[in-house]
Amino acid sequence: MIESTPGILAGIVGSLDSDILNREPAPGKWSIRDILCHLADTEIAFGFRLRQSLAEPHHVIQPFDQERWAAPYPNLTAHDALDAFSASRKWNVRLIRSLAKDAFSRELVHPERGSMTFQTLVETMGGHDLNHLSQIERLAATRS
């Protein structure tokens, strides 16, 4: 799943104009651009979490406030966000594919979710993708 997400996103947003990409579905709700920016930011966070989890025993993940991180999104473009997400995701997938099997059982802690393994962290990336892919698909379908 995580390896295919950049291509799926490119297929969805490639034909959308900036009005659709930047349209908020409701006041205070994220546009497609905002979701893509969030995905790019989150991929950076996942990359850091993956590497810290591999480098430190029982690493404690640092949560972040996604709404505060979203403050600059109106000044960014959907296509730049997709490019950033895709590049970071490619690098993270390469890291994951390079690991020995025992790396996936490394334990870590998320302050809001509790104890988990490196494998769970990777699976969380996929779940996060699925959630936001479905949001983007819904928003792209409402072109009127």
GROMACS .gro file of C-alpha atoms in nm:
model
  144
    1MET     CA    1   0.000   0.000   0.000
    2ILE     CA    2   0.252   0.260   0.108
    3GLU     CA    3   0.458   0.217  -0.206
    4SER     CA    4   0.165   0.277  -0.440
    5THR     CA    5   0.015   0.583  -0.272
    6PRO     CA    6   0.221   0.849  -0.457
    7GLY     CA    7   0.113   0.711  -0.796
    8ILE     CA    8  -0.250   0.685  -0.689
    9LEU     CA    9  -0.243   1.045  -0.569
   10ALA     CA   10  -0.079   1.164  -0.891
   11GLY     CA   11  -0.351   0.989  -1.089
   12ILE     CA   12  -0.625   1.159  -0.891
   13VAL     CA   13  -0.491   1.513  -0.870
   14GLY     CA   14  -0.309   1.533  -1.203
   15SER     CA   15  -0.622   1.634  -1.393
   16LEU     CA   16  -0.768   1.868  -1.130
   17ASP     CA   17  -0.750   2.243  -1.167
   18SER     CA   18  -0.640   2.476  -0.888
   19ASP     CA   19  -0.998   2.572  -0.801
   20ILE     CA   20  -1.079   2.211  -0.716
   21LEU     CA   21  -0.745   2.152  -0.542
   22ASN     CA   22  -0.785   2.459  -0.322
   23ARG     CA   23  -1.161   2.441  -0.251
   24GLU     CA   24  -1.248   2.389   0.115
   25PRO     CA   25  -1.548   2.154   0.137
   26ALA     CA   26  -1.675   2.350   0.436
   27PRO     CA   27  -1.540   2.627   0.660
   28GLY     CA   28  -1.246   2.493   0.856
   29LYS     CA   29  -1.226   2.169   0.653
   30TRP     CA   30  -0.918   2.080   0.454
   31SER     CA   31  -0.899   2.114   0.078
   32ILE     CA   32  -0.720   1.859  -0.141
   33ARG     CA   33  -0.416   2.089  -0.130
   34ASP     CA   34  -0.428   2.094   0.249
   35ILE     CA   35  -0.448   1.716   0.267
   36LEU     CA   36  -0.153   1.681   0.029
   37CYS     CA   37   0.047   1.927   0.239
   38HIS     CA   38  -0.047   1.727   0.549
   39LEU     CA   39   0.066   1.406   0.380
   40ALA     CA   40   0.400   1.568   0.292
   41ASP     CA   41   0.448   1.690   0.649
   42THR     CA   42   0.343   1.361   0.797
   43GLU     CA   43   0.579   1.169   0.570
   44ILE     CA   44   0.866   1.375   0.708
   45ALA     CA   45   0.746   1.292   1.059
   46PHE     CA   46   0.712   0.922   0.972
   47GLY     CA   47   1.063   0.925   0.826
   48PHE     CA   48   1.202   1.068   1.146
   49ARG     CA   49   1.002   0.824   1.358
   50LEU     CA   50   1.118   0.526   1.153
   51ARG     CA   51   1.482   0.625   1.182
   52GLN     CA   52   1.466   0.715   1.550
   53SER     CA   53   1.291   0.384   1.623
   54LEU     CA   54   1.572   0.198   1.454
   55ALA     CA   55   1.845   0.400   1.624
   56GLU     CA   56   1.715   0.416   1.980
   57PRO     CA   57   1.591   0.131   2.196
   58HIS     CA   58   1.230   0.184   2.310
   59HIS     CA   59   1.206   0.515   2.128
   60VAL     CA   60   0.924   0.745   2.241
   61ILE     CA   61   0.759   0.909   1.941
   62GLN     CA   62   0.710   1.284   1.947
   63PRO     CA   63   0.349   1.372   1.855
   64PHE     CA   64   0.268   1.693   1.667
   65ASP     CA   65  -0.032   1.922   1.634
   66GLN     CA   66  -0.147   1.881   1.275
   67GLU     CA   67  -0.364   2.193   1.289
   68ARG     CA   68  -0.069   2.410   1.389
   69TRP     CA   69   0.147   2.250   1.122
   70ALA     CA   70  -0.128   2.337   0.871
   71ALA     CA   71  -0.095   2.714   0.918
   72PRO     CA   72   0.124   2.767   0.607
   73TYR     CA   73  -0.073   2.537   0.377
   74PRO     CA   74  -0.263   2.819   0.201
   75ASN     CA   75   0.075   2.953   0.082
   76LEU     CA   76   0.183   2.619  -0.068
   77THR     CA   77   0.073   2.434  -0.380
   78ALA     CA   78  -0.084   2.092  -0.412
   79HIS     CA   79   0.167   1.987  -0.676
   80ASP     CA   80   0.468   2.090  -0.465
   81ALA     CA   81   0.319   1.902  -0.171
   82LEU     CA   82   0.268   1.591  -0.384
   83ASP     CA   83   0.627   1.613  -0.510
   84ALA     CA   84   0.759   1.644  -0.153
   85PHE     CA   85   0.541   1.358  -0.030
   86SER     CA   86   0.643   1.133  -0.321
   87ALA     CA   87   1.016   1.196  -0.274
   88SER     CA   88   1.001   1.141   0.102
   89ARG     CA   89   0.785   0.831   0.063
   90LYS     CA   90   1.024   0.681  -0.192
   91TRP     CA   91   1.313   0.729   0.050
   92ASN     CA   92   1.116   0.584   0.342
   93VAL     CA   93   1.010   0.280   0.138
   94ARG     CA   94   1.372   0.221   0.039
   95LEU     CA   95   1.469   0.229   0.407
   96ILE     CA   96   1.192  -0.014   0.502
   97ARG     CA   97   1.282  -0.254   0.221
   98SER     CA   98   1.648  -0.252   0.330
   99LEU     CA   99   1.579  -0.377   0.682
  100ALA     CA  100   1.632  -0.721   0.825
  101LYS     CA  101   1.319  -0.901   0.942
  102ASP     CA  102   1.401  -0.855   1.312
  103ALA     CA  103   1.386  -0.474   1.277
  104PHE     CA  104   1.008  -0.496   1.244
  105SER     CA  105   0.971  -0.630   1.598
  106ARG     CA  106   1.156  -0.337   1.756
  107GLU     CA  107   0.946  -0.181   2.029
  108LEU     CA  108   0.859   0.185   2.054
  109VAL     CA  109   0.606   0.400   2.235
  110HIS     CA  110   0.357   0.653   2.106
  111PRO     CA  111   0.243   0.876   2.396
  112GLU     CA  112  -0.117   0.878   2.266
  113ARG     CA  113  -0.138   0.519   2.136
  114GLY     CA  114   0.086   0.330   2.374
  115SER     CA  115   0.340   0.057   2.301
  116MET     CA  116   0.381  -0.065   1.946
  117THR     CA  117   0.635  -0.223   1.717
  118PHE     CA  118   0.817  -0.088   1.416
  119GLN     CA  119   0.583  -0.305   1.207
  120THR     CA  120   0.283  -0.128   1.360
  121LEU     CA  121   0.439   0.205   1.273
  122VAL     CA  122   0.473   0.098   0.909
  123GLU     CA  123   0.114  -0.030   0.908
  124THR     CA  124   0.002   0.304   1.054
  125MET     CA  125   0.152   0.474   0.749
  126GLY     CA  126  -0.071   0.260   0.526
  127GLY     CA  127  -0.382   0.331   0.731
  128HIS     CA  128  -0.307   0.701   0.724
  129ASP     CA  129  -0.275   0.681   0.345
  130LEU     CA  130  -0.607   0.500   0.305
  131ASN     CA  131  -0.789   0.755   0.517
  132HIS     CA  132  -0.660   1.053   0.322
  133LEU     CA  133  -0.689   0.885  -0.017
  134SER     CA  134  -1.058   0.834   0.045
  135GLN     CA  135  -1.097   1.199   0.150
  136ILE     CA  136  -0.919   1.319  -0.164
  137GLU     CA  137  -1.125   1.088  -0.386
  138ARG     CA  138  -1.447   1.227  -0.235
  139LEU     CA  139  -1.335   1.586  -0.279
  140ALA     CA  140  -1.218   1.524  -0.636
  141ALA     CA  141  -1.557   1.369  -0.720
  142THR     CA  142  -1.738   1.688  -0.617
  143ARG     CA  143  -1.611   1.903  -0.903
  144SER     CA  144  -1.918   2.125  -0.923
   0.00000   0.00000   0.00000
